[in-house]
GROMACS .gro file of C-alpha atoms in nm:
model
  436
    1UNK     CA    1 -14.301   4.512  -6.556
    2UNK     CA    2 -13.984   4.709  -6.504
    3UNK     CA    3 -13.668   4.548  -6.628
    4UNK     CA    4 -13.409   4.682  -6.386
    5UNK     CA    5 -13.374   4.804  -6.029
    6UNK     CA    6 -13.215   5.114  -6.181
    7UNK     CA    7 -13.561   5.217  -6.302
    8UNK     CA    8 -13.729   5.188  -5.965
    9UNK     CA    9 -13.470   5.262  -5.698
   10UNK     CA   10 -13.522   5.542  -5.448
   11UNK     CA   11 -13.304   5.505  -5.143
   12UNK     CA   12 -13.410   5.659  -4.811
   13UNK     CA   13 -13.717   5.814  -4.970
   14UNK     CA   14 -13.884   5.895  -5.300
   15UNK     CA   15 -13.726   6.225  -5.392
   16UNK     CA   16 -13.912   6.544  -5.475
   17UNK     CA   17 -13.780   6.790  -5.729
   18UNK     CA   18 -13.649   7.112  -5.584
   19UNK     CA   19 -13.797   7.416  -5.750
   20UNK     CA   20 -13.761   7.778  -5.738
   21UNK     CA   21 -13.853   8.042  -5.486
   22UNK     CA   22 -13.784   8.405  -5.399
   23UNK     CA   23 -13.435   8.510  -5.303
   24UNK     CA   24 -13.346   8.735  -5.012
   25UNK     CA   25 -13.006   8.902  -5.017
   26UNK     CA   26 -12.792   8.849  -4.708
   27UNK     CA   27 -12.578   9.107  -4.538
   28UNK     CA   28 -12.206   9.114  -4.602
   29UNK     CA   29 -12.025   8.859  -4.388
   30UNK     CA   30 -11.845   8.973  -4.074
   31UNK     CA   31 -11.488   8.858  -3.998
   32UNK     CA   32 -11.462   8.515  -3.838
   33UNK     CA   33 -11.358   8.477  -3.478
   34UNK     CA   34 -10.986   8.445  -3.403
   35UNK     CA   35 -10.806   8.134  -3.276
   36UNK     CA   36 -10.887   7.917  -3.575
   37UNK     CA   37 -10.661   7.780  -3.847
   38UNK     CA   38 -10.584   7.989  -4.154
   39UNK     CA   39 -10.806   7.767  -4.369
   40UNK     CA   40 -11.095   7.786  -4.122
   41UNK     CA   41 -11.055   8.164  -4.108
   42UNK     CA   42 -11.132   8.174  -4.481
   43UNK     CA   43 -11.477   8.019  -4.432
   44UNK     CA   44 -11.768   8.266  -4.464
   45UNK     CA   45 -11.941   8.347  -4.137
   46UNK     CA   46 -12.272   8.216  -4.277
   47UNK     CA   47 -12.110   7.879  -4.347
   48UNK     CA   48 -11.950   7.870  -4.002
   49UNK     CA   49 -12.292   7.937  -3.846
   50UNK     CA   50 -12.443   7.647  -4.043
   51UNK     CA   51 -12.157   7.412  -3.951
   52UNK     CA   52 -12.199   7.488  -3.583
   53UNK     CA   53 -12.580   7.478  -3.594
   54UNK     CA   54 -12.629   7.164  -3.807
   55UNK     CA   55 -12.317   6.959  -3.731
   56UNK     CA   56 -12.217   7.083  -3.385
   57UNK     CA   57 -11.859   7.107  -3.516
   58UNK     CA   58 -11.603   7.383  -3.502
   59UNK     CA   59 -11.476   7.512  -3.837
   60UNK     CA   60 -11.147   7.326  -3.787
   61UNK     CA   61 -11.327   7.001  -3.704
   62UNK     CA   62 -11.540   7.039  -4.015
   63UNK     CA   63 -11.233   7.078  -4.234
   64UNK     CA   64 -11.052   6.791  -4.062
   65UNK     CA   65 -11.346   6.553  -4.105
   66UNK     CA   66 -11.383   6.653  -4.471
   67UNK     CA   67 -11.013   6.588  -4.537
   68UNK     CA   68 -11.033   6.253  -4.358
   69UNK     CA   69 -11.330   6.157  -4.573
   70UNK     CA   70 -11.126   6.210  -4.890
   71UNK     CA   71 -10.843   5.998  -4.751
   72UNK     CA   72 -11.098   5.721  -4.698
   73UNK     CA   73 -11.225   5.765  -5.054
   74UNK     CA   74 -10.877   5.719  -5.198
   75UNK     CA   75 -10.813   5.419  -4.973
   76UNK     CA   76 -11.142   5.257  -5.083
   77UNK     CA   77 -11.061   5.292  -5.454
   78UNK     CA   78 -10.749   5.081  -5.409
   79UNK     CA   79 -10.861   4.841  -5.138
   80UNK     CA   80 -11.182   4.719  -5.303
   81UNK     CA   81 -10.965   4.603  -5.594
   82UNK     CA   82 -10.681   4.458  -5.387
   83UNK     CA   83 -10.895   4.277  -5.128
   84UNK     CA   84 -11.239   4.213  -5.284
   85UNK     CA   85 -11.324   3.920  -5.054
   86UNK     CA   86 -11.276   4.120  -4.735
   87UNK     CA   87 -11.333   4.489  -4.810
   88UNK     CA   88 -11.672   4.604  -4.677
   89UNK     CA   89 -11.669   4.981  -4.724
   90UNK     CA   90 -11.540   5.292  -4.550
   91UNK     CA   91 -11.713   5.561  -4.351
   92UNK     CA   92 -11.678   5.825  -4.081
   93UNK     CA   93 -11.861   5.743  -3.758
   94UNK     CA   94 -12.053   5.998  -3.549
   95UNK     CA   95 -11.733   6.095  -3.367
   96UNK     CA   96 -11.547   6.157  -3.692
   97UNK     CA   97 -11.334   5.842  -3.675
   98UNK     CA   98 -11.227   5.682  -4.004
   99UNK     CA   99 -11.365   5.327  -4.020
  100UNK     CA  100 -11.288   5.044  -4.262
  101UNK     CA  101 -11.530   4.750  -4.266
  102UNK     CA  102 -11.364   4.410  -4.306
  103UNK     CA  103 -11.535   4.073  -4.355
  104UNK     CA  104 -11.395   3.721  -4.326
  105UNK     CA  105 -11.213   3.619  -4.642
  106UNK     CA  106 -10.886   3.498  -4.783
  107UNK     CA  107 -10.742   3.850  -4.785
  108UNK     CA  108 -10.882   3.970  -4.451
  109UNK     CA  109 -10.546   3.989  -4.270
  110UNK     CA  110 -10.393   4.190  -4.554
  111UNK     CA  111 -10.692   4.426  -4.563
  112UNK     CA  112 -10.671   4.481  -4.186
  113UNK     CA  113 -10.299   4.551  -4.210
  114UNK     CA  114 -10.353   4.801  -4.491
  115UNK     CA  115 -10.621   4.983  -4.291
  116UNK     CA  116 -10.403   5.004  -3.980
  117UNK     CA  117 -10.104   5.121  -4.184
  118UNK     CA  118 -10.321   5.400  -4.323
  119UNK     CA  119 -10.417   5.500  -3.968
  120UNK     CA  120 -10.782   5.388  -3.988
  121UNK     CA  121 -10.988   5.187  -3.741
  122UNK     CA  122 -11.118   4.845  -3.844
  123UNK     CA  123 -11.465   4.705  -3.783
  124UNK     CA  124 -11.543   4.336  -3.833
  125UNK     CA  125 -11.862   4.283  -4.031
  126UNK     CA  126 -12.046   3.982  -4.170
  127UNK     CA  127 -12.052   4.065  -4.542
  128UNK     CA  128 -11.804   4.212  -4.787
  129UNK     CA  129 -11.895   4.492  -5.024
  130UNK     CA  130 -11.881   4.248  -5.317
  131UNK     CA  131 -12.121   4.014  -5.135
  132UNK     CA  132 -12.369   4.296  -5.080
  133UNK     CA  133 -12.340   4.398  -5.445
  134UNK     CA  134 -12.424   4.039  -5.540
  135UNK     CA  135 -12.736   4.061  -5.323
  136UNK     CA  136 -12.842   4.371  -5.511
  137UNK     CA  137 -12.820   4.181  -5.840
  138UNK     CA  138 -13.015   3.889  -5.694
  139UNK     CA  139 -13.283   4.127  -5.573
  140UNK     CA  140 -13.304   4.281  -5.919
  141UNK     CA  141 -13.359   3.940  -6.071
  142UNK     CA  142 -13.622   3.848  -5.811
  143UNK     CA  143 -13.817   4.170  -5.871
  144UNK     CA  144 -13.824   4.099  -6.244
  145UNK     CA  145 -14.010   3.774  -6.171
  146UNK     CA  146 -14.276   3.942  -5.958
  147UNK     CA  147 -14.610   4.079  -6.078
  148UNK     CA  148 -14.631   4.460  -6.101
  149UNK     CA  149 -14.842   4.472  -5.783
  150UNK     CA  150 -14.540   4.344  -5.591
  151UNK     CA  151 -14.248   4.483  -5.793
  152UNK     CA  152 -14.389   4.835  -5.795
  153UNK     CA  153 -14.397   4.843  -5.416
  154UNK     CA  154 -14.019   4.869  -5.417
  155UNK     CA  155 -13.916   5.227  -5.474
  156UNK     CA  156 -13.550   5.178  -5.408
  157UNK     CA  157 -13.264   4.983  -5.262
  158UNK     CA  158 -12.907   5.056  -5.164
  159UNK     CA  159 -12.623   4.918  -4.958
  160UNK     CA  160 -12.620   5.041  -4.598
  161UNK     CA  161 -12.244   5.048  -4.545
  162UNK     CA  162 -12.252   5.134  -4.176
  163UNK     CA  163 -12.500   4.857  -4.084
  164UNK     CA  164 -12.360   4.611  -4.341
  165UNK     CA  165 -12.687   4.529  -4.512
  166UNK     CA  166 -12.948   4.641  -4.762
  167UNK     CA  167 -13.214   4.908  -4.719
  168UNK     CA  168 -13.534   4.896  -4.924
  169UNK     CA  169 -13.782   5.177  -4.967
  170UNK     CA  170 -14.144   5.070  -5.018
  171UNK     CA  171 -14.466   5.263  -5.073
  172UNK     CA  172 -14.641   5.010  -4.849
  173UNK     CA  173 -14.382   4.857  -4.621
  174UNK     CA  174 -14.639   4.627  -4.459
  175UNK     CA  175 -14.749   4.483  -4.792
  176UNK     CA  176 -14.405   4.372  -4.910
  177UNK     CA  177 -14.320   4.008  -4.847
  178UNK     CA  178 -13.949   3.953  -4.903
  179UNK     CA  179 -13.784   3.625  -5.006
  180UNK     CA  180 -13.565   3.439  -4.758
  181UNK     CA  181 -13.238   3.587  -4.885
  182UNK     CA  182 -13.368   3.937  -4.804
  183UNK     CA  183 -13.508   3.868  -4.458
  184UNK     CA  184 -13.224   4.069  -4.302
  185UNK     CA  185 -13.290   4.376  -4.516
  186UNK     CA  186 -13.441   4.684  -4.355
  187UNK     CA  187 -13.762   4.809  -4.514
  188UNK     CA  188 -13.870   5.168  -4.459
  189UNK     CA  189 -14.173   5.367  -4.567
  190UNK     CA  190 -14.152   5.586  -4.874
  191UNK     CA  191 -14.263   5.948  -4.822
  192UNK     CA  192 -14.479   6.124  -5.075
  193UNK     CA  193 -14.316   6.303  -5.366
  194UNK     CA  194 -14.394   6.670  -5.418
  195UNK     CA  195 -14.458   6.780  -5.774
  196UNK     CA  196 -14.245   7.063  -5.911
  197UNK     CA  197 -14.426   7.393  -5.961
  198UNK     CA  198 -14.351   7.631  -6.248
  199UNK     CA  199 -14.302   8.005  -6.202
  200UNK     CA  200 -14.509   8.238  -6.414
  201UNK     CA  201 -14.365   8.574  -6.310
  202UNK     CA  202 -14.024   8.553  -6.478
  203UNK     CA  203 -13.963   8.796  -6.762
  204UNK     CA  204 -13.661   9.001  -6.873
  205UNK     CA  205 -13.672   9.366  -6.775
  206UNK     CA  206 -13.485   9.660  -6.918
  207UNK     CA  207 -13.294   9.768  -6.610
  208UNK     CA  208 -12.922   9.694  -6.616
  209UNK     CA  209 -12.809   9.471  -6.331
  210UNK     CA  210 -12.498   9.568  -6.137
  211UNK     CA  211 -12.185   9.414  -6.286
  212UNK     CA  212 -12.126   9.197  -5.977
  213UNK     CA  213 -11.990   8.848  -6.013
  214UNK     CA  214 -12.226   8.550  -6.012
  215UNK     CA  215 -12.128   8.272  -5.770
  216UNK     CA  216 -12.246   7.926  -5.676
  217UNK     CA  217 -12.561   7.951  -5.465
  218UNK     CA  218 -12.678   8.275  -5.629
  219UNK     CA  219 -13.029   8.289  -5.774
  220UNK     CA  220 -13.102   8.264  -6.144
  221UNK     CA  221 -13.409   8.229  -6.361
  222UNK     CA  222 -13.445   8.009  -6.667
  223UNK     CA  223 -13.689   8.071  -6.950
  224UNK     CA  224 -13.762   7.826  -7.229
  225UNK     CA  225 -14.056   7.676  -7.412
  226UNK     CA  226 -14.289   7.925  -7.248
  227UNK     CA  227 -14.194   7.806  -6.898
  228UNK     CA  228 -14.004   7.994  -6.628
  229UNK     CA  229 -13.818   7.841  -6.332
  230UNK     CA  230 -13.615   7.968  -6.039
  231UNK     CA  231 -13.299   7.782  -5.939
  232UNK     CA  232 -12.961   7.826  -5.773
  233UNK     CA  233 -12.636   7.850  -5.964
  234UNK     CA  234 -12.389   7.565  -5.924
  235UNK     CA  235 -12.013   7.566  -5.960
  236UNK     CA  236 -11.845   7.804  -6.201
  237UNK     CA  237 -11.611   7.637  -6.447
  238UNK     CA  238 -11.470   7.632  -6.798
  239UNK     CA  239 -11.566   7.416  -7.094
  240UNK     CA  240 -11.327   7.228  -7.323
  241UNK     CA  241 -11.248   7.549  -7.510
  242UNK     CA  242 -11.180   7.748  -7.192
  243UNK     CA  243 -11.504   7.944  -7.204
  244UNK     CA  244 -11.682   8.034  -6.878
  245UNK     CA  245 -11.973   7.813  -6.775
  246UNK     CA  246 -12.184   7.730  -6.472
  247UNK     CA  247 -12.267   7.370  -6.377
  248UNK     CA  248 -12.619   7.346  -6.233
  249UNK     CA  249 -12.912   7.099  -6.232
  250UNK     CA  250 -13.064   6.957  -6.548
  251UNK     CA  251 -13.420   6.986  -6.423
  252UNK     CA  252 -13.366   7.362  -6.401
  253UNK     CA  253 -13.379   7.373  -6.783
  254UNK     CA  254 -13.746   7.419  -6.882
  255UNK     CA  255 -13.680   7.323  -7.246
  256UNK     CA  256 -13.409   7.059  -7.214
  257UNK     CA  257 -13.463   6.911  -7.560
  258UNK     CA  258 -13.343   7.240  -7.712
  259UNK     CA  259 -13.018   7.264  -7.511
  260UNK     CA  260 -12.725   7.361  -7.729
  261UNK     CA  261 -12.945   7.491  -8.012
  262UNK     CA  262 -13.068   7.835  -8.116
  263UNK     CA  263 -13.385   7.765  -7.917
  264UNK     CA  264 -13.201   7.678  -7.594
  265UNK     CA  265 -13.343   7.801  -7.265
  266UNK     CA  266 -13.202   8.133  -7.145
  267UNK     CA  267 -13.055   8.208  -6.803
  268UNK     CA  268 -13.109   8.537  -6.624
  269UNK     CA  269 -12.961   8.670  -6.301
  270UNK     CA  270 -13.220   8.727  -6.030
  271UNK     CA  271 -13.233   8.985  -5.756
  272UNK     CA  272 -13.497   9.085  -5.500
  273UNK     CA  273 -13.614   9.354  -5.741
  274UNK     CA  274 -13.682   9.119  -6.031
  275UNK     CA  275 -13.518   8.966  -6.336
  276UNK     CA  276 -13.207   9.116  -6.491
  277UNK     CA  277 -13.049   9.090  -6.835
  278UNK     CA  278 -12.968   8.752  -6.984
  279UNK     CA  279 -12.635   8.603  -6.875
  280UNK     CA  280 -12.620   8.279  -7.075
  281UNK     CA  281 -12.794   7.984  -7.240
  282UNK     CA  282 -12.815   7.612  -7.167
  283UNK     CA  283 -12.541   7.450  -7.374
  284UNK     CA  284 -12.604   7.093  -7.251
  285UNK     CA  285 -12.868   6.937  -7.030
  286UNK     CA  286 -12.888   6.587  -6.880
  287UNK     CA  287 -13.195   6.486  -6.680
  288UNK     CA  288 -13.227   6.109  -6.676
  289UNK     CA  289 -12.950   5.907  -6.503
  290UNK     CA  290 -12.735   6.214  -6.423
  291UNK     CA  291 -12.905   6.544  -6.340
  292UNK     CA  292 -12.696   6.840  -6.453
  293UNK     CA  293 -12.687   7.128  -6.697
  294UNK     CA  294 -12.409   7.343  -6.836
  295UNK     CA  295 -12.491   7.712  -6.881
  296UNK     CA  296 -12.259   7.884  -7.128
  297UNK     CA  297 -12.204   8.250  -7.040
  298UNK     CA  298 -12.289   8.518  -7.295
  299UNK     CA  299 -11.990   8.720  -7.414
  300UNK     CA  300 -12.108   9.030  -7.230
  301UNK     CA  301 -12.157   8.837  -6.904
  302UNK     CA  302 -11.847   8.615  -6.920
  303UNK     CA  303 -11.660   8.813  -6.655
  304UNK     CA  304 -11.941   8.749  -6.406
  305UNK     CA  305 -11.864   8.375  -6.402
  306UNK     CA  306 -11.486   8.405  -6.384
  307UNK     CA  307 -11.455   8.319  -6.015
  308UNK     CA  308 -11.443   8.009  -5.795
  309UNK     CA  309 -11.679   8.129  -5.524
  310UNK     CA  310 -11.975   7.969  -5.344
  311UNK     CA  311 -12.194   8.169  -5.110
  312UNK     CA  312 -12.525   8.252  -4.958
  313UNK     CA  313 -12.671   8.500  -5.208
  314UNK     CA  314 -12.526   8.845  -5.148
  315UNK     CA  315 -12.273   8.739  -4.883
  316UNK     CA  316 -11.900   8.671  -4.871
  317UNK     CA  317 -11.784   8.364  -5.068
  318UNK     CA  318 -11.612   8.035  -4.997
  319UNK     CA  319 -11.326   7.976  -5.243
  320UNK     CA  320 -11.340   7.629  -5.400
  321UNK     CA  321 -11.001   7.455  -5.391
  322UNK     CA  322 -11.072   7.127  -5.575
  323UNK     CA  323 -11.324   6.846  -5.624
  324UNK     CA  324 -11.406   6.555  -5.395
  325UNK     CA  325 -11.588   6.220  -5.386
  326UNK     CA  326 -11.880   6.148  -5.148
  327UNK     CA  327 -11.799   5.928  -4.845
  328UNK     CA  328 -12.059   5.804  -4.598
  329UNK     CA  329 -12.042   6.007  -4.278
  330UNK     CA  330 -11.836   6.291  -4.427
  331UNK     CA  331 -11.958   6.645  -4.347
  332UNK     CA  332 -12.124   6.838  -4.628
  333UNK     CA  333 -12.282   7.180  -4.671
  334UNK     CA  334 -12.503   7.315  -4.946
  335UNK     CA  335 -12.584   7.666  -5.061
  336UNK     CA  336 -12.908   7.769  -5.226
  337UNK     CA  337 -13.121   8.075  -5.282
  338UNK     CA  338 -13.405   7.962  -5.051
  339UNK     CA  339 -13.237   7.811  -4.745
  340UNK     CA  340 -12.884   7.951  -4.777
  341UNK     CA  341 -12.631   7.723  -4.609
  342UNK     CA  342 -12.743   7.401  -4.447
  343UNK     CA  343 -12.507   7.122  -4.340
  344UNK     CA  344 -12.525   6.750  -4.272
  345UNK     CA  345 -12.344   6.428  -4.355
  346UNK     CA  346 -12.341   6.190  -4.651
  347UNK     CA  347 -12.590   5.909  -4.585
  348UNK     CA  348 -12.546   5.684  -4.889
  349UNK     CA  349 -12.334   5.674  -5.205
  350UNK     CA  350 -12.358   5.508  -5.545
  351UNK     CA  351 -12.736   5.490  -5.527
  352UNK     CA  352 -13.023   5.518  -5.772
  353UNK     CA  353 -13.329   5.731  -5.704
  354UNK     CA  354 -13.663   5.753  -5.883
  355UNK     CA  355 -13.778   6.113  -5.921
  356UNK     CA  356 -14.114   6.119  -6.091
  357UNK     CA  357 -14.068   5.951  -6.427
  358UNK     CA  358 -13.690   5.984  -6.437
  359UNK     CA  359 -13.402   5.803  -6.274
  360UNK     CA  360 -13.115   5.966  -6.085
  361UNK     CA  361 -12.827   5.717  -6.087
  362UNK     CA  362 -12.478   5.717  -5.932
  363UNK     CA  363 -12.608   5.971  -5.682
  364UNK     CA  364 -12.546   6.033  -5.315
  365UNK     CA  365 -12.785   6.138  -5.039
  366UNK     CA  366 -12.724   6.372  -4.748
  367UNK     CA  367 -12.898   6.463  -4.423
  368UNK     CA  368 -12.960   6.822  -4.530
  369UNK     CA  369 -13.277   7.023  -4.568
  370UNK     CA  370 -13.329   7.180  -4.910
  371UNK     CA  371 -13.645   7.347  -5.038
  372UNK     CA  372 -13.790   7.482  -5.360
  373UNK     CA  373 -13.537   7.712  -5.521
  374UNK     CA  374 -13.227   7.531  -5.392
  375UNK     CA  375 -13.210   7.307  -5.701
  376UNK     CA  376 -12.888   7.333  -5.896
  377UNK     CA  377 -12.696   7.477  -5.603
  378UNK     CA  378 -12.357   7.369  -5.477
  379UNK     CA  379 -12.271   7.098  -5.225
  380UNK     CA  380 -11.924   7.114  -5.072
  381UNK     CA  381 -11.717   6.912  -4.828
  382UNK     CA  382 -11.451   7.121  -4.664
  383UNK     CA  383 -11.355   7.368  -4.937
  384UNK     CA  384 -11.396   7.118  -5.222
  385UNK     CA  385 -11.678   7.084  -5.474
  386UNK     CA  386 -11.878   6.765  -5.412
  387UNK     CA  387 -12.208   6.774  -5.601
  388UNK     CA  388 -12.508   6.951  -5.750
  389UNK     CA  389 -12.837   6.962  -5.556
  390UNK     CA  390 -13.095   6.758  -5.743
  391UNK     CA  391 -13.392   6.641  -5.536
  392UNK     CA  392 -13.530   6.650  -5.184
  393UNK     CA  393 -13.785   6.454  -4.985
  394UNK     CA  394 -13.899   6.776  -4.812
  395UNK     CA  395 -13.910   7.017  -5.106
  396UNK     CA  396 -14.282   7.074  -5.060
  397UNK     CA  397 -14.250   7.239  -4.716
  398UNK     CA  398 -14.228   7.618  -4.667
  399UNK     CA  399 -13.934   7.621  -4.421
  400UNK     CA  400 -13.683   7.371  -4.286
  401UNK     CA  401 -13.824   7.393  -3.934
  402UNK     CA  402 -14.156   7.253  -4.061
  403UNK     CA  403 -13.975   6.986  -4.261
  404UNK     CA  404 -13.779   6.882  -3.952
  405UNK     CA  405 -14.096   6.839  -3.743
  406UNK     CA  406 -14.300   6.656  -4.007
  407UNK     CA  407 -14.027   6.410  -4.099
  408UNK     CA  408 -13.952   6.345  -3.730
  409UNK     CA  409 -14.316   6.251  -3.670
  410UNK     CA  410 -14.298   6.015  -3.969
  411UNK     CA  411 -13.980   5.857  -3.836
  412UNK     CA  412 -13.776   6.007  -4.119
  413UNK     CA  413 -13.546   6.306  -4.163
  414UNK     CA  414 -13.484   6.563  -4.437
  415UNK     CA  415 -13.269   6.433  -4.720
  416UNK     CA  416 -13.107   6.600  -5.018
  417UNK     CA  417 -13.006   6.393  -5.320
  418UNK     CA  418 -12.723   6.505  -5.546
  419UNK     CA  419 -12.524   6.429  -5.857
  420UNK     CA  420 -12.148   6.401  -5.783
  421UNK     CA  421 -11.945   6.672  -5.950
  422UNK     CA  422 -11.673   6.424  -6.048
  423UNK     CA  423 -11.935   6.216  -6.231
  424UNK     CA  424 -12.033   6.524  -6.432
  425UNK     CA  425 -11.673   6.612  -6.513
  426UNK     CA  426 -11.597   6.255  -6.623
  427UNK     CA  427 -11.894   6.264  -6.860
  428UNK     CA  428 -11.775   6.589  -7.017
  429UNK     CA  429 -11.403   6.574  -7.109
  430UNK     CA  430 -11.243   6.916  -7.082
  431UNK     CA  431 -11.505   7.052  -6.842
  432UNK     CA  432 -11.341   7.191  -6.527
  433UNK     CA  433 -11.448   7.350  -6.201
  434UNK     CA  434 -11.274   7.678  -6.120
  435UNK     CA  435 -11.045   7.640  -5.819
  436UNK     CA  436 -10.778   7.834  -5.635
   0.00000   0.00000   0.00000
């Protein structure tokens, strides 16, 4: 019997690992259309296309919603401590309005006043965030008393901030009988998990790659322990000694036990023509709980990582200006070698997801399509780094259009799960993301 909900949780779907696929170089970006703000004018045309296609927002609206999300994040950090009996979460609604949930409690009036003073709308709800957290703990205890045939049906649980309740994911939703205190929880079916597939055609070749910079979203190959994988680069940064690194996904390291040793997996730049010279090695890899890896650049390739760009492979970059925290409803976009830019919104935060035999904790989920090869790539909100792509419930499909149709028929939607960049930085003192 499992001892903790953290070992079984999978919110909004059992997640499939994203693995590696072929990369197609994009054409150089054209100038953006006029009559937009200076900041919006700096967005790559490929990103603008994705924002308009997936979010139905203008570039300026996208940036405004992203900035508003971060204001809500800062407000929540303070308010949940000041008014624990009333605070019930923050989110952006479908129209981009900043909402603060407030429940009845001794400090309700003060919480409402603080929200109005900050310029946010208030929504009355039945339960505070602390009350919902208590329900999570009660559920954990109840599951530990159940036989495996019952406990193992639950693949995940999280707080649904917008609807002020709990959401459970079950392999057999009809076979799960909940106790009275969970009768209000929403139970949804768990989709199948796709198994990751190794690549067997990765090998260093003698040709010298062009000395172009490597940016977030570009393709790379990893070789280690006799296994080859294709992934997307994450955010460029510096380690605690100032050396250039790239922050990508831990499951992109095929020999994670050897990270930081002489036998560490090697990273190679990829191009449509094949594999290029080695550019670095895996200095640190984390797979369980937090999914990330730190690739340390080789001396001869250091200059290739000395930039703060994110892009569709081969196209013009987005310059990263800082880091951000995930907020429900905030707009997000990801870049990866397979699907390029796709955009959506944050669906849940602070959740735990089961991915095969491992646990992804403190993660957030988004309404974005990501496929094999997008793993390790960057997720941004506005122009700020938000997270590293980790797992998807549609990673087994060939294209996003197919994923959209299949999940719609099942009553679901594509979801991408991610590790927050600020969580990674906090776990590695001195590690920084390059910004401008």
